[in-house]
Amino acid sequence: AEDLPPLADRPHARRPQLTAAAASADFASLLRSRPDAAFAVADAAVYAAYVQGDTGPLDGLIRQADVVGTVPGLVRFLRARRCVAVGDLPGAADELDAALAVVDRGDDATGTRLLPQIHAAKGLLSVRYDSTSPDGIDAASLDLGIEECRTGRQLGLRSGRTTAADVPLGRLLL
């Protein structure tokens, strides 16, 4: 679960820490004024949910993002990450599908920025969740996962040289 792509464009080399200031920050305001800072706070909340088992900060961010009303794709993506943190992979897959539909329709203020993360997460989850092989990974699921990550990479290359899908794609190819 920790290998799902971060939201922030330039995640810190070390694991993000959710400080008291970040936890009490007005996430909705950050989304409007400084989306990069908001995404870094979201990454820290996701990390806290995965490592510490504390979904409280992530739940708070989801509520605040939902109130904004202009980022339903981000809300769905964060819900998917929460589902992964609590072990609900089918729920995560459903939330990622919903996030992709919202972003594809253009109904999210983050625009297409989330597409690489959504596709990479879908790719990694398809390998984990859809595999029917006794070893846990089968060729069809691996191919689907690689294709999702490649799609995310292609969509992300429109805005830069590296994408959130690069590392997940590399993991699946190795």
PDB file of C-alpha atoms in Angstrom:
ATOM      1  CA  ALA A   1       0.000   0.000   0.000  1.00  0.00           C
ATOM      2  CA  GLU A   2       2.859   2.382   0.719  1.00  0.00           C
ATOM      3  CA  ASP A   3       4.054   2.096  -2.881  1.00  0.00           C
ATOM      4  CA  LEU A   4       0.996   3.863  -4.288  1.00  0.00           C
ATOM      5  CA  PRO A   5       1.975   7.195  -5.848  1.00  0.00           C
ATOM      6  CA  PRO A   6       2.031  10.372  -3.758  1.00  0.00           C
ATOM      7  CA  LEU A   7      -0.081  13.403  -4.619  1.00  0.00           C
ATOM      8  CA  ALA A   8       2.708  15.961  -4.289  1.00  0.00           C
ATOM      9  CA  ASP A   9       4.760  16.610  -7.421  1.00  0.00           C
ATOM     10  CA  ARG A  10       7.995  16.595  -5.473  1.00  0.00           C
ATOM     11  CA  PRO A  11       7.568  14.380  -2.452  1.00  0.00           C
ATOM     12  CA  HIS A  12      10.254  14.711   0.166  1.00  0.00           C
ATOM     13  CA  ALA A  13      13.061  12.153   0.042  1.00  0.00           C
ATOM     14  CA  ARG A  14      12.097  11.100   3.551  1.00  0.00           C
ATOM     15  CA  ARG A  15       8.648  10.094   4.652  1.00  0.00           C
ATOM     16  CA  PRO A  16       6.288  12.997   5.259  1.00  0.00           C
ATOM     17  CA  GLN A  17       5.385  13.719   8.846  1.00  0.00           C
ATOM     18  CA  LEU A  18       1.975  15.026   9.789  1.00  0.00           C
ATOM     19  CA  THR A  19       2.801  17.827  12.182  1.00  0.00           C
ATOM     20  CA  ALA A  20       0.292  19.391  14.517  1.00  0.00           C
ATOM     21  CA  ALA A  21       0.343  22.499  12.323  1.00  0.00           C
ATOM     22  CA  ALA A  22      -0.399  20.475   9.195  1.00  0.00           C
ATOM     23  CA  ALA A  23      -3.133  18.491  10.924  1.00  0.00           C
ATOM     24  CA  SER A  24      -4.850  21.676  12.052  1.00  0.00           C
ATOM     25  CA  ALA A  25      -4.310  23.512   8.780  1.00  0.00           C
ATOM     26  CA  ASP A  26      -7.387  24.531   6.869  1.00  0.00           C
ATOM     27  CA  PHE A  27      -7.127  21.996   4.054  1.00  0.00           C
ATOM     28  CA  ALA A  28     -10.019  23.545   2.126  1.00  0.00           C
ATOM     29  CA  SER A  29      -8.243  26.912   2.118  1.00  0.00           C
ATOM     30  CA  LEU A  30      -4.972  25.293   1.044  1.00  0.00           C
ATOM     31  CA  LEU A  31      -6.753  23.566  -1.836  1.00  0.00           C
ATOM     32  CA  ARG A  32      -7.936  26.943  -3.098  1.00  0.00           C
ATOM     33  CA  SER A  33      -4.733  28.921  -2.555  1.00  0.00           C
ATOM     34  CA  ARG A  34      -1.803  26.470  -2.566  1.00  0.00           C
ATOM     35  CA  PRO A  35      -2.740  23.095  -4.076  1.00  0.00           C
ATOM     36  CA  ASP A  36       0.858  21.800  -3.892  1.00  0.00           C
ATOM     37  CA  ALA A  37       0.921  22.429  -0.137  1.00  0.00           C
ATOM     38  CA  ALA A  38      -2.491  20.781   0.205  1.00  0.00           C
ATOM     39  CA  PHE A  39      -1.262  17.712  -1.657  1.00  0.00           C
ATOM     40  CA  ALA A  40       1.796  17.486   0.624  1.00  0.00           C
ATOM     41  CA  VAL A  41      -0.514  17.601   3.674  1.00  0.00           C
ATOM     42  CA  ALA A  42      -2.690  14.895   2.076  1.00  0.00           C
ATOM     43  CA  ASP A  43       0.392  12.714   1.495  1.00  0.00           C
ATOM     44  CA  ALA A  44       1.330  13.058   5.166  1.00  0.00           C
ATOM     45  CA  ALA A  45      -2.204  12.098   6.238  1.00  0.00           C
ATOM     46  CA  VAL A  46      -2.143   9.054   3.932  1.00  0.00           C
ATOM     47  CA  TYR A  47       1.242   8.037   5.331  1.00  0.00           C
ATOM     48  CA  ALA A  48      -0.088   8.367   8.901  1.00  0.00           C
ATOM     49  CA  ALA A  49      -3.024   6.139   7.977  1.00  0.00           C
ATOM     50  CA  TYR A  50      -0.749   3.475   6.480  1.00  0.00           C
ATOM     51  CA  VAL A  51       2.021   3.453   9.043  1.00  0.00           C
ATOM     52  CA  GLN A  52       0.307   4.466  12.267  1.00  0.00           C
ATOM     53  CA  GLY A  53      -3.118   3.039  11.480  1.00  0.00           C
ATOM     54  CA  ASP A  54      -4.607   6.447  12.291  1.00  0.00           C
ATOM     55  CA  THR A  55      -7.153   7.415   9.646  1.00  0.00           C
ATOM     56  CA  GLY A  56      -8.390  10.427  11.635  1.00  0.00           C
ATOM     57  CA  PRO A  57      -6.263  13.058   9.849  1.00  0.00           C
ATOM     58  CA  LEU A  58      -7.122  11.558   6.461  1.00  0.00           C
ATOM     59  CA  ASP A  59     -10.828  11.446   7.337  1.00  0.00           C
ATOM     60  CA  GLY A  60     -10.656  15.122   8.307  1.00  0.00           C
ATOM     61  CA  LEU A  61      -8.999  16.050   5.025  1.00  0.00           C
ATOM     62  CA  ILE A  62     -11.590  14.089   3.057  1.00  0.00           C
ATOM     63  CA  ARG A  63     -14.392  15.950   4.866  1.00  0.00           C
ATOM     64  CA  GLN A  64     -12.762  19.329   4.212  1.00  0.00           C
ATOM     65  CA  ALA A  65     -12.122  18.541   0.533  1.00  0.00           C
ATOM     66  CA  ASP A  66     -15.715  17.366   0.178  1.00  0.00           C
ATOM     67  CA  VAL A  67     -16.939  20.696   1.587  1.00  0.00           C
ATOM     68  CA  VAL A  68     -14.955  22.600  -1.056  1.00  0.00           C
ATOM     69  CA  GLY A  69     -17.157  20.876  -3.654  1.00  0.00           C
ATOM     70  CA  THR A  70     -14.807  21.532  -6.570  1.00  0.00           C
ATOM     71  CA  VAL A  71     -12.505  18.541  -6.094  1.00  0.00           C
ATOM     72  CA  PRO A  72     -14.716  15.414  -6.151  1.00  0.00           C
ATOM     73  CA  GLY A  73     -11.999  13.464  -7.984  1.00  0.00           C
ATOM     74  CA  LEU A  74      -9.512  14.243  -5.224  1.00  0.00           C
ATOM     75  CA  VAL A  75     -12.096  13.258  -2.606  1.00  0.00           C
ATOM     76  CA  ARG A  76     -12.596   9.909  -4.353  1.00  0.00           C
ATOM     77  CA  PHE A  77      -8.837   9.413  -4.671  1.00  0.00           C
ATOM     78  CA  LEU A  78      -8.307  10.112  -0.970  1.00  0.00           C
ATOM     79  CA  ARG A  79     -11.164   7.745  -0.106  1.00  0.00           C
ATOM     80  CA  ALA A  80      -9.455   5.088  -2.219  1.00  0.00           C
ATOM     81  CA  ARG A  81      -6.218   5.620  -0.307  1.00  0.00           C
ATOM     82  CA  ARG A  82      -8.159   5.317   2.965  1.00  0.00           C
ATOM     83  CA  CYS A  83      -9.701   2.051   1.743  1.00  0.00           C
ATOM     84  CA  VAL A  84      -6.215   0.697   1.013  1.00  0.00           C
ATOM     85  CA  ALA A  85      -5.035   1.759   4.476  1.00  0.00           C
ATOM     86  CA  VAL A  86      -7.812  -0.245   6.146  1.00  0.00           C
ATOM     87  CA  GLY A  87      -7.440  -3.236   3.799  1.00  0.00           C
ATOM     88  CA  ASP A  88     -10.559  -2.707   1.683  1.00  0.00           C
ATOM     89  CA  LEU A  89      -9.057  -3.278  -1.773  1.00  0.00           C
ATOM     90  CA  PRO A  90     -12.433  -3.770  -3.535  1.00  0.00           C
ATOM     91  CA  GLY A  91     -13.608  -0.463  -2.064  1.00  0.00           C
ATOM     92  CA  ALA A  92     -10.388   1.203  -3.185  1.00  0.00           C
ATOM     93  CA  ALA A  93     -10.878  -0.087  -6.734  1.00  0.00           C
ATOM     94  CA  ASP A  94     -14.440   1.292  -6.790  1.00  0.00           C
ATOM     95  CA  GLU A  95     -13.293   4.693  -5.488  1.00  0.00           C
ATOM     96  CA  LEU A  96     -10.510   4.864  -8.090  1.00  0.00           C
ATOM     97  CA  ASP A  97     -13.002   4.093 -10.867  1.00  0.00           C
ATOM     98  CA  ALA A  98     -15.259   6.872  -9.556  1.00  0.00           C
ATOM     99  CA  ALA A  99     -12.294   9.290  -9.306  1.00  0.00           C
ATOM    100  CA  LEU A 100     -11.291   8.534 -12.876  1.00  0.00           C
ATOM    101  CA  ALA A 101     -14.846   9.105 -14.131  1.00  0.00           C
ATOM    102  CA  VAL A 102     -15.060  12.479 -12.358  1.00  0.00           C
ATOM    103  CA  VAL A 103     -11.678  13.684 -13.610  1.00  0.00           C
ATOM    104  CA  ASP A 104     -12.327  12.414 -17.164  1.00  0.00           C
ATOM    105  CA  ARG A 105     -15.577  14.415 -17.255  1.00  0.00           C
ATOM    106  CA  GLY A 106     -13.655  17.538 -16.266  1.00  0.00           C
ATOM    107  CA  ASP A 107     -15.643  17.923 -13.042  1.00  0.00           C
ATOM    108  CA  ASP A 108     -12.605  18.364 -10.781  1.00  0.00           C
ATOM    109  CA  ALA A 109     -10.757  21.636 -10.167  1.00  0.00           C
ATOM    110  CA  THR A 110      -7.425  19.796 -10.102  1.00  0.00           C
ATOM    111  CA  GLY A 111      -7.922  19.183 -13.814  1.00  0.00           C
ATOM    112  CA  THR A 112      -5.971  16.290 -15.230  1.00  0.00           C
ATOM    113  CA  ARG A 113      -3.243  16.550 -12.579  1.00  0.00           C
ATOM    114  CA  LEU A 114      -4.627  13.490 -10.743  1.00  0.00           C
ATOM    115  CA  LEU A 115      -4.739  11.218 -13.794  1.00  0.00           C
ATOM    116  CA  PRO A 116      -1.211   9.761 -13.432  1.00  0.00           C
ATOM    117  CA  GLN A 117      -1.811   8.993  -9.738  1.00  0.00           C
ATOM    118  CA  ILE A 118      -5.220   7.455 -10.380  1.00  0.00           C
ATOM    119  CA  HIS A 119      -4.009   5.248 -13.219  1.00  0.00           C
ATOM    120  CA  ALA A 120      -0.885   4.174 -11.319  1.00  0.00           C
ATOM    121  CA  ALA A 121      -2.945   3.307  -8.233  1.00  0.00           C
ATOM    122  CA  LYS A 122      -5.433   1.376 -10.388  1.00  0.00           C
ATOM    123  CA  GLY A 123      -2.537  -0.493 -11.993  1.00  0.00           C
ATOM    124  CA  LEU A 124      -0.945  -1.488  -8.697  1.00  0.00           C
ATOM    125  CA  LEU A 125      -4.287  -2.486  -7.181  1.00  0.00           C
ATOM    126  CA  SER A 126      -5.237  -4.570 -10.191  1.00  0.00           C
ATOM    127  CA  VAL A 127      -2.099  -6.625  -9.714  1.00  0.00           C
ATOM    128  CA  ARG A 128      -2.822  -7.109  -6.011  1.00  0.00           C
ATOM    129  CA  TYR A 129      -6.581  -7.453  -6.033  1.00  0.00           C
ATOM    130  CA  ASP A 130      -7.413  -9.073  -9.367  1.00  0.00           C
ATOM    131  CA  SER A 131      -4.694 -11.725  -9.391  1.00  0.00           C
ATOM    132  CA  THR A 132      -6.046 -15.255  -9.190  1.00  0.00           C
ATOM    133  CA  SER A 133      -2.712 -17.045  -9.222  1.00  0.00           C
ATOM    134  CA  PRO A 134      -1.700 -18.956  -6.058  1.00  0.00           C
ATOM    135  CA  ASP A 135       1.553 -16.908  -5.924  1.00  0.00           C
ATOM    136  CA  GLY A 136      -0.566 -13.752  -5.866  1.00  0.00           C
ATOM    137  CA  ILE A 137       0.277 -12.384  -9.332  1.00  0.00           C
ATOM    138  CA  ASP A 138      -0.946 -13.689 -12.640  1.00  0.00           C
ATOM    139  CA  ALA A 139       0.070 -12.586 -16.124  1.00  0.00           C
ATOM    140  CA  ALA A 140      -3.283 -11.015 -17.050  1.00  0.00           C
ATOM    141  CA  SER A 141      -3.404  -8.859 -13.921  1.00  0.00           C
ATOM    142  CA  LEU A 142       0.226  -7.867 -14.360  1.00  0.00           C
ATOM    143  CA  ASP A 143      -0.414  -6.854 -17.977  1.00  0.00           C
ATOM    144  CA  LEU A 144      -3.452  -4.813 -16.923  1.00  0.00           C
ATOM    145  CA  GLY A 145      -1.452  -3.127 -14.163  1.00  0.00           C
ATOM    146  CA  ILE A 146       1.389  -2.254 -16.525  1.00  0.00           C
ATOM    147  CA  GLU A 147      -1.068  -0.844 -19.070  1.00  0.00           C
ATOM    148  CA  GLU A 148      -2.743   1.339 -16.422  1.00  0.00           C
ATOM    149  CA  CYS A 149       0.640   2.677 -15.278  1.00  0.00           C
ATOM    150  CA  ARG A 150       1.689   3.343 -18.881  1.00  0.00           C
ATOM    151  CA  THR A 151      -1.545   5.251 -19.437  1.00  0.00           C
ATOM    152  CA  GLY A 152      -0.852   7.314 -16.320  1.00  0.00           C
ATOM    153  CA  ARG A 153       2.676   7.977 -17.499  1.00  0.00           C
ATOM    154  CA  GLN A 154       1.531   9.120 -20.942  1.00  0.00           C
ATOM    155  CA  LEU A 155      -1.064  11.447 -19.417  1.00  0.00           C
ATOM    156  CA  GLY A 156       1.502  12.878 -17.017  1.00  0.00           C
ATOM    157  CA  LEU A 157       4.139  13.494 -19.666  1.00  0.00           C
ATOM    158  CA  ARG A 158       1.986  16.294 -21.039  1.00  0.00           C
ATOM    159  CA  SER A 159       3.091  18.474 -18.143  1.00  0.00           C
ATOM    160  CA  GLY A 160       6.622  17.315 -17.408  1.00  0.00           C
ATOM    161  CA  ARG A 161       9.396  14.781 -17.850  1.00  0.00           C
ATOM    162  CA  THR A 162       8.564  12.595 -14.882  1.00  0.00           C
ATOM    163  CA  THR A 163       5.206  11.454 -13.610  1.00  0.00           C
ATOM    164  CA  ALA A 164       3.633   9.903 -10.543  1.00  0.00           C
ATOM    165  CA  ALA A 165       3.225   6.711 -12.560  1.00  0.00           C
ATOM    166  CA  ASP A 166       6.953   6.220 -13.243  1.00  0.00           C
ATOM    167  CA  VAL A 167       7.903   4.404 -10.026  1.00  0.00           C
ATOM    168  CA  PRO A 168       4.832   2.123  -9.964  1.00  0.00           C
ATOM    169  CA  LEU A 169       5.400   1.264 -13.632  1.00  0.00           C
ATOM    170  CA  GLY A 170       9.041   0.463 -12.921  1.00  0.00           C
ATOM    171  CA  ARG A 171       8.067  -1.801 -10.026  1.00  0.00           C
ATOM    172  CA  LEU A 172       5.658  -3.746 -12.182  1.00  0.00           C
ATOM    173  CA  LEU A 173       8.129  -4.079 -15.048  1.00  0.00           C
ATOM    174  CA  LEU A 174      10.788  -5.477 -12.722  1.00  0.00           C
TER     175      LEU A 174
END
